Amino acid sequence: MKTLIIIDDELFFRKSICSLIKKQENYEIIGEANNGASGAEMIRELKPDIALVDISMPVMDGLEMIRSLVSDCRTKFILSTGYNDFAYAKQAIILGVKEYLLKPVDNRELLDCLDKLSQEIDGERRRQGVISDYYQTRSLYQKHMALNFFGKAISGDCPPEEFAVLKKQAELESTDWFMVLSLKLNNTNTAVWNWETDLSLCHSIMENICTEVLHQTYENLLYVDYSLFHQYIILGLKNNFCEVTHLENLCEHLIKLLKETVHIPVSIFSGTPKHGAQGIKASYEEALSVQHTSSYKNLTVFKYYNPESLSPEIDITSDICQEILLLLRRKQEEQMVQYICATFDKMQESNCHIRKIYLTAALFITTLDDFITECGCSDLEFTGLQNALDSYKNCENIEQLKKLLTDTYASVLEYLGKNTVSGKTSLIADIQLYIEQHYMDPELRLESIASYFFVSPQYLSTLFSQESHTTLSSYINIYRMHKAKEFLLQQSPSIQNTAALCGFTDAGYFSKCFKKFYGISPKNFLALRSS
């Protein structure tokens, strides 16, 4: 259905046309005006498909009205006049008006004009749809090329010939120096964003803002929509020089815009300029090193890699956070305290560098923060958490640090456990233990577990979600992903064998699950680990 407005100073004419149009199924009158000024305002507001306009009207005539609108208006115009004046027709043609009717208007002639314009509008919409589909396809292609380019570069396995082709596809062929920025989304605002449905929109808005801000200085850049909470930007440089102060100002402005626009606090971590494919990998690892040594998880900060401030012993693939999350979800406080103490005792025995000790402490604290968020609580409820963040570097020895961490964990678990019913907790703990003993079984699912524990699937699903703050299937997948990472780190089996060990019958599906969970494919993970 096409929308129509009538602009004519003759009331009888307007009512006559309205009466005719109301009998037609394909058109709807959405407004009337008795002069050109009111008509122009109505067109700007209602944006009708077609406007029937009289030439001679008070305040502003029809031709003047069209002239004021034509530059930014898609409305099709039909001019009507009581004078058969060629000068009027000539002006109408100049303004792009193709339909010109003499009064008294013949009904059949008017309907023919409307049908003709309607077909023209349909054709334009089809063409616009094709163009829109093209740009959407191109956008998806560019995102795919960006991910492919980035994935190949950070894998460390990209020959010069292939790198040259990938650079061209990613539209970065004019540069050989690169610098990687890591964008980490912190404490996502679930009141604004539903991460199951709004993810693509949020990332698109972020990409547009980042591109607009950084393009002012960096002509060549590539935005990589990498995973749920991690986005990367590859900056193409002319040489190995970077004005850090200027980059810091740009990124701080960018962080502020993102906070105001998408209402999400974002931290940005930067590597240094590097050359070629190996340079992208090196700059990426530098950015990750800065990110993993930053304890300011809940703040919007920019940090630039400084090689003098980081220890070469830092292991960015540390599995500490995964192990501690499992203990927290099972509410095994005693084992958790033992794990904290054992971790730092081992570091002390190894004469580990103080920076690695601080990094490990920061991982314990930020992992606890992740668990608080997972439980549906705000970290603002736990003053001890912020105190731990502020004071862990002030501990004079390992014993003080262990006490700070164990006390912080204990206070958080005590707070979260106040509303827990012991009977239900016991059942859930048994189920979690069962999952840990049978995760390699491809048939492990809600129905089989419910049958084993003699409860209904519906009851088990509801109870598990209430007690664990996650679904049963998600818990199984999380545990399998942790075990998969453990196998890949310690045993280095093939991806297919790892999939089988973790209960997956399809290695391809396992790879998709692994990438969705960790933001990196098993193949690239192994390459990064080996490097």
PDB file of N, CA and C in Angstrom, residues 457-498:
ATOM      1  N   PRO A 457      13.526 -34.568  34.279  1.00  0.00           N
ATOM      2  CA  PRO A 457      14.375 -33.602  33.567  1.00  0.00           C
ATOM      3  C   PRO A 457      13.966 -32.160  33.838  1.00  0.00           C
ATOM      4  N   GLN A 458      12.641 -31.903  33.926  1.00  0.00           N
ATOM      5  CA  GLN A 458      12.170 -30.540  34.162  1.00  0.00           C
ATOM      6  C   GLN A 458      12.622 -30.029  35.532  1.00  0.00           C
ATOM      7  N   TYR A 459      12.483 -30.882  36.538  1.00  0.00           N
ATOM      8  CA  TYR A 459      12.889 -30.498  37.894  1.00  0.00           C
ATOM      9  C   TYR A 459      14.397 -30.258  37.956  1.00  0.00           C
ATOM     10  N   LEU A 460      15.156 -31.170  37.358  1.00  0.00           N
ATOM     11  CA  LEU A 460      16.614 -31.038  37.386  1.00  0.00           C
ATOM     12  C   LEU A 460      17.063 -29.768  36.672  1.00  0.00           C
ATOM     13  N   SER A 461      16.455 -29.485  35.528  1.00  0.00           N
ATOM     14  CA  SER A 461      16.835 -28.290  34.764  1.00  0.00           C
ATOM     15  C   SER A 461      16.603 -27.024  35.572  1.00  0.00           C
ATOM     16  N   THR A 462      15.416 -26.932  36.204  1.00  0.00           N
ATOM     17  CA  THR A 462      15.089 -25.742  37.000  1.00  0.00           C
ATOM     18  C   THR A 462      15.993 -25.622  38.219  1.00  0.00           C
ATOM     19  N   LEU A 463      16.177 -26.741  38.934  1.00  0.00           N
ATOM     20  CA  LEU A 463      16.993 -26.732  40.151  1.00  0.00           C
ATOM     21  C   LEU A 463      18.448 -26.374  39.845  1.00  0.00           C
ATOM     22  N   PHE A 464      18.985 -26.973  38.791  1.00  0.00           N
ATOM     23  CA  PHE A 464      20.396 -26.725  38.458  1.00  0.00           C
ATOM     24  C   PHE A 464      20.608 -25.258  38.090  1.00  0.00           C
ATOM     25  N   SER A 465      19.682 -24.692  37.332  1.00  0.00           N
ATOM     26  CA  SER A 465      19.806 -23.281  36.939  1.00  0.00           C
ATOM     27  C   SER A 465      19.743 -22.368  38.154  1.00  0.00           C
ATOM     28  N   GLN A 466      18.840 -22.684  39.090  1.00  0.00           N
ATOM     29  CA  GLN A 466      18.701 -21.854  40.292  1.00  0.00           C
ATOM     30  C   GLN A 466      19.952 -21.915  41.162  1.00  0.00           C
ATOM     31  N   GLU A 467      20.508 -23.112  41.328  1.00  0.00           N
ATOM     32  CA  GLU A 467      21.633 -23.294  42.242  1.00  0.00           C
ATOM     33  C   GLU A 467      22.975 -22.912  41.624  1.00  0.00           C
ATOM     34  N   SER A 468      23.136 -23.162  40.319  1.00  0.00           N
ATOM     35  CA  SER A 468      24.440 -22.949  39.679  1.00  0.00           C
ATOM     36  C   SER A 468      24.489 -21.683  38.844  1.00  0.00           C
ATOM     37  N   HIS A 469      23.331 -21.030  38.679  1.00  0.00           N
ATOM     38  CA  HIS A 469      23.252 -19.796  37.900  1.00  0.00           C
ATOM     39  C   HIS A 469      23.703 -20.006  36.456  1.00  0.00           C
ATOM     40  N   THR A 470      23.536 -21.212  35.970  1.00  0.00           N
ATOM     41  CA  THR A 470      23.800 -21.529  34.572  1.00  0.00           C
ATOM     42  C   THR A 470      23.014 -22.786  34.243  1.00  0.00           C
ATOM     43  N   THR A 471      22.762 -23.051  32.983  1.00  0.00           N
ATOM     44  CA  THR A 471      22.012 -24.242  32.608  1.00  0.00           C
ATOM     45  C   THR A 471      22.905 -25.475  32.695  1.00  0.00           C
ATOM     46  N   LEU A 472      22.262 -26.637  32.781  1.00  0.00           N
ATOM     47  CA  LEU A 472      23.021 -27.883  32.871  1.00  0.00           C
ATOM     48  C   LEU A 472      23.855 -28.098  31.614  1.00  0.00           C
ATOM     49  N   SER A 473      23.263 -27.864  30.451  1.00  0.00           N
ATOM     50  CA  SER A 473      24.003 -28.056  29.200  1.00  0.00           C
ATOM     51  C   SER A 473      25.189 -27.101  29.110  1.00  0.00           C
ATOM     52  N   SER A 474      25.006 -25.869  29.598  1.00  0.00           N
ATOM     53  CA  SER A 474      26.118 -24.910  29.597  1.00  0.00           C
ATOM     54  C   SER A 474      27.234 -25.379  30.521  1.00  0.00           C
ATOM     55  N   TYR A 475      26.857 -25.920  31.683  1.00  0.00           N
ATOM     56  CA  TYR A 475      27.864 -26.402  32.636  1.00  0.00           C
ATOM     57  C   TYR A 475      28.672 -27.547  32.029  1.00  0.00           C
ATOM     58  N   ILE A 476      27.967 -28.472  31.358  1.00  0.00           N
ATOM     59  CA  ILE A 476      28.671 -29.585  30.700  1.00  0.00           C
ATOM     60  C   ILE A 476      29.641 -29.053  29.650  1.00  0.00           C
ATOM     61  N   ASN A 477      29.163 -28.102  28.854  1.00  0.00           N
ATOM     62  CA  ASN A 477      30.018 -27.539  27.803  1.00  0.00           C
ATOM     63  C   ASN A 477      31.220 -26.805  28.397  1.00  0.00           C
ATOM     64  N   ILE A 478      30.975 -26.040  29.479  1.00  0.00           N
ATOM     65  CA  ILE A 478      32.075 -25.308  30.133  1.00  0.00           C
ATOM     66  C   ILE A 478      33.137 -26.287  30.631  1.00  0.00           C
ATOM     67  N   TYR A 479      32.687 -27.352  31.281  1.00  0.00           N
ATOM     68  CA  TYR A 479      33.655 -28.315  31.819  1.00  0.00           C
ATOM     69  C   TYR A 479      34.423 -28.998  30.688  1.00  0.00           C
ATOM     70  N   ARG A 480      33.712 -29.353  29.616  1.00  0.00           N
ATOM     71  CA  ARG A 480      34.388 -29.980  28.477  1.00  0.00           C
ATOM     72  C   ARG A 480      35.409 -29.038  27.844  1.00  0.00           C
ATOM     73  N   MET A 481      35.066 -27.760  27.757  1.00  0.00           N
ATOM     74  CA  MET A 481      36.003 -26.793  27.184  1.00  0.00           C
ATOM     75  C   MET A 481      37.250 -26.650  28.062  1.00  0.00           C
ATOM     76  N   HIS A 482      37.056 -26.662  29.386  1.00  0.00           N
ATOM     77  CA  HIS A 482      38.206 -26.582  30.291  1.00  0.00           C
ATOM     78  C   HIS A 482      39.110 -27.801  30.120  1.00  0.00           C
ATOM     79  N   LYS A 483      38.489 -28.981  30.025  1.00  0.00           N
ATOM     80  CA  LYS A 483      39.280 -30.196  29.847  1.00  0.00           C
ATOM     81  C   LYS A 483      39.970 -30.191  28.483  1.00  0.00           C
ATOM     82  N   ALA A 484      39.293 -29.684  27.468  1.00  0.00           N
ATOM     83  CA  ALA A 484      39.903 -29.618  26.136  1.00  0.00           C
ATOM     84  C   ALA A 484      41.149 -28.746  26.168  1.00  0.00           C
ATOM     85  N   LYS A 485      41.047 -27.606  26.824  1.00  0.00           N
ATOM     86  CA  LYS A 485      42.201 -26.718  26.928  1.00  0.00           C
ATOM     87  C   LYS A 485      43.328 -27.397  27.705  1.00  0.00           C
ATOM     88  N   GLU A 486      42.953 -28.119  28.744  1.00  0.00           N
ATOM     89  CA  GLU A 486      43.959 -28.826  29.547  1.00  0.00           C
ATOM     90  C   GLU A 486      44.691 -29.863  28.704  1.00  0.00           C
ATOM     91  N   PHE A 487      43.940 -30.625  27.891  1.00  0.00           N
ATOM     92  CA  PHE A 487      44.562 -31.626  27.025  1.00  0.00           C
ATOM     93  C   PHE A 487      45.493 -30.972  26.007  1.00  0.00           C
ATOM     94  N   LEU A 488      45.022 -29.881  25.399  1.00  0.00           N
ATOM     95  CA  LEU A 488      45.819 -29.208  24.372  1.00  0.00           C
ATOM     96  C   LEU A 488      47.093 -28.602  24.957  1.00  0.00           C
ATOM     97  N   LEU A 489      47.010 -28.135  26.204  1.00  0.00           N
ATOM     98  CA  LEU A 489      48.175 -27.513  26.833  1.00  0.00           C
ATOM     99  C   LEU A 489      49.191 -28.545  27.318  1.00  0.00           C
ATOM    100  N   GLN A 490      48.700 -29.657  27.868  1.00  0.00           N
ATOM    101  CA  GLN A 490      49.596 -30.593  28.543  1.00  0.00           C
ATOM    102  C   GLN A 490      49.993 -31.783  27.675  1.00  0.00           C
ATOM    103  N   GLN A 491      49.044 -32.311  26.914  1.00  0.00           N
ATOM    104  CA  GLN A 491      49.320 -33.540  26.179  1.00  0.00           C
ATOM    105  C   GLN A 491      49.569 -33.311  24.690  1.00  0.00           C
ATOM    106  N   SER A 492      49.060 -32.173  24.174  1.00  0.00           N
ATOM    107  CA  SER A 492      49.198 -31.824  22.754  1.00  0.00           C
ATOM    108  C   SER A 492      48.736 -32.941  21.818  1.00  0.00           C
ATOM    109  N   PRO A 493      47.538 -33.524  22.049  1.00  0.00           N
ATOM    110  CA  PRO A 493      47.035 -34.529  21.112  1.00  0.00           C
ATOM    111  C   PRO A 493      46.475 -33.838  19.871  1.00  0.00           C
ATOM    112  N   SER A 494      46.033 -34.633  18.896  1.00  0.00           N
ATOM    113  CA  SER A 494      45.398 -34.035  17.728  1.00  0.00           C
ATOM    114  C   SER A 494      44.051 -33.451  18.135  1.00  0.00           C
ATOM    115  N   ILE A 495      43.561 -32.525  17.320  1.00  0.00           N
ATOM    116  CA  ILE A 495      42.267 -31.900  17.611  1.00  0.00           C
ATOM    117  C   ILE A 495      41.162 -32.954  17.610  1.00  0.00           C
ATOM    118  N   GLN A 496      41.251 -33.914  16.686  1.00  0.00           N
ATOM    119  CA  GLN A 496      40.233 -34.962  16.615  1.00  0.00           C
ATOM    120  C   GLN A 496      40.241 -35.821  17.884  1.00  0.00           C
ATOM    121  N   ASN A 497      41.419 -36.167  18.375  1.00  0.00           N
ATOM    122  CA  ASN A 497      41.504 -36.967  19.603  1.00  0.00           C
ATOM    123  C   ASN A 497      41.020 -36.176  20.812  1.00  0.00           C
ATOM    124  N   THR A 498      41.365 -34.879  20.831  1.00  0.00           N
ATOM    125  CA  THR A 498      40.895 -34.030  21.928  1.00  0.00           C
ATOM    126  C   THR A 498      39.373 -33.979  21.951  1.00  0.00           C
TER     127      THR A 498
END
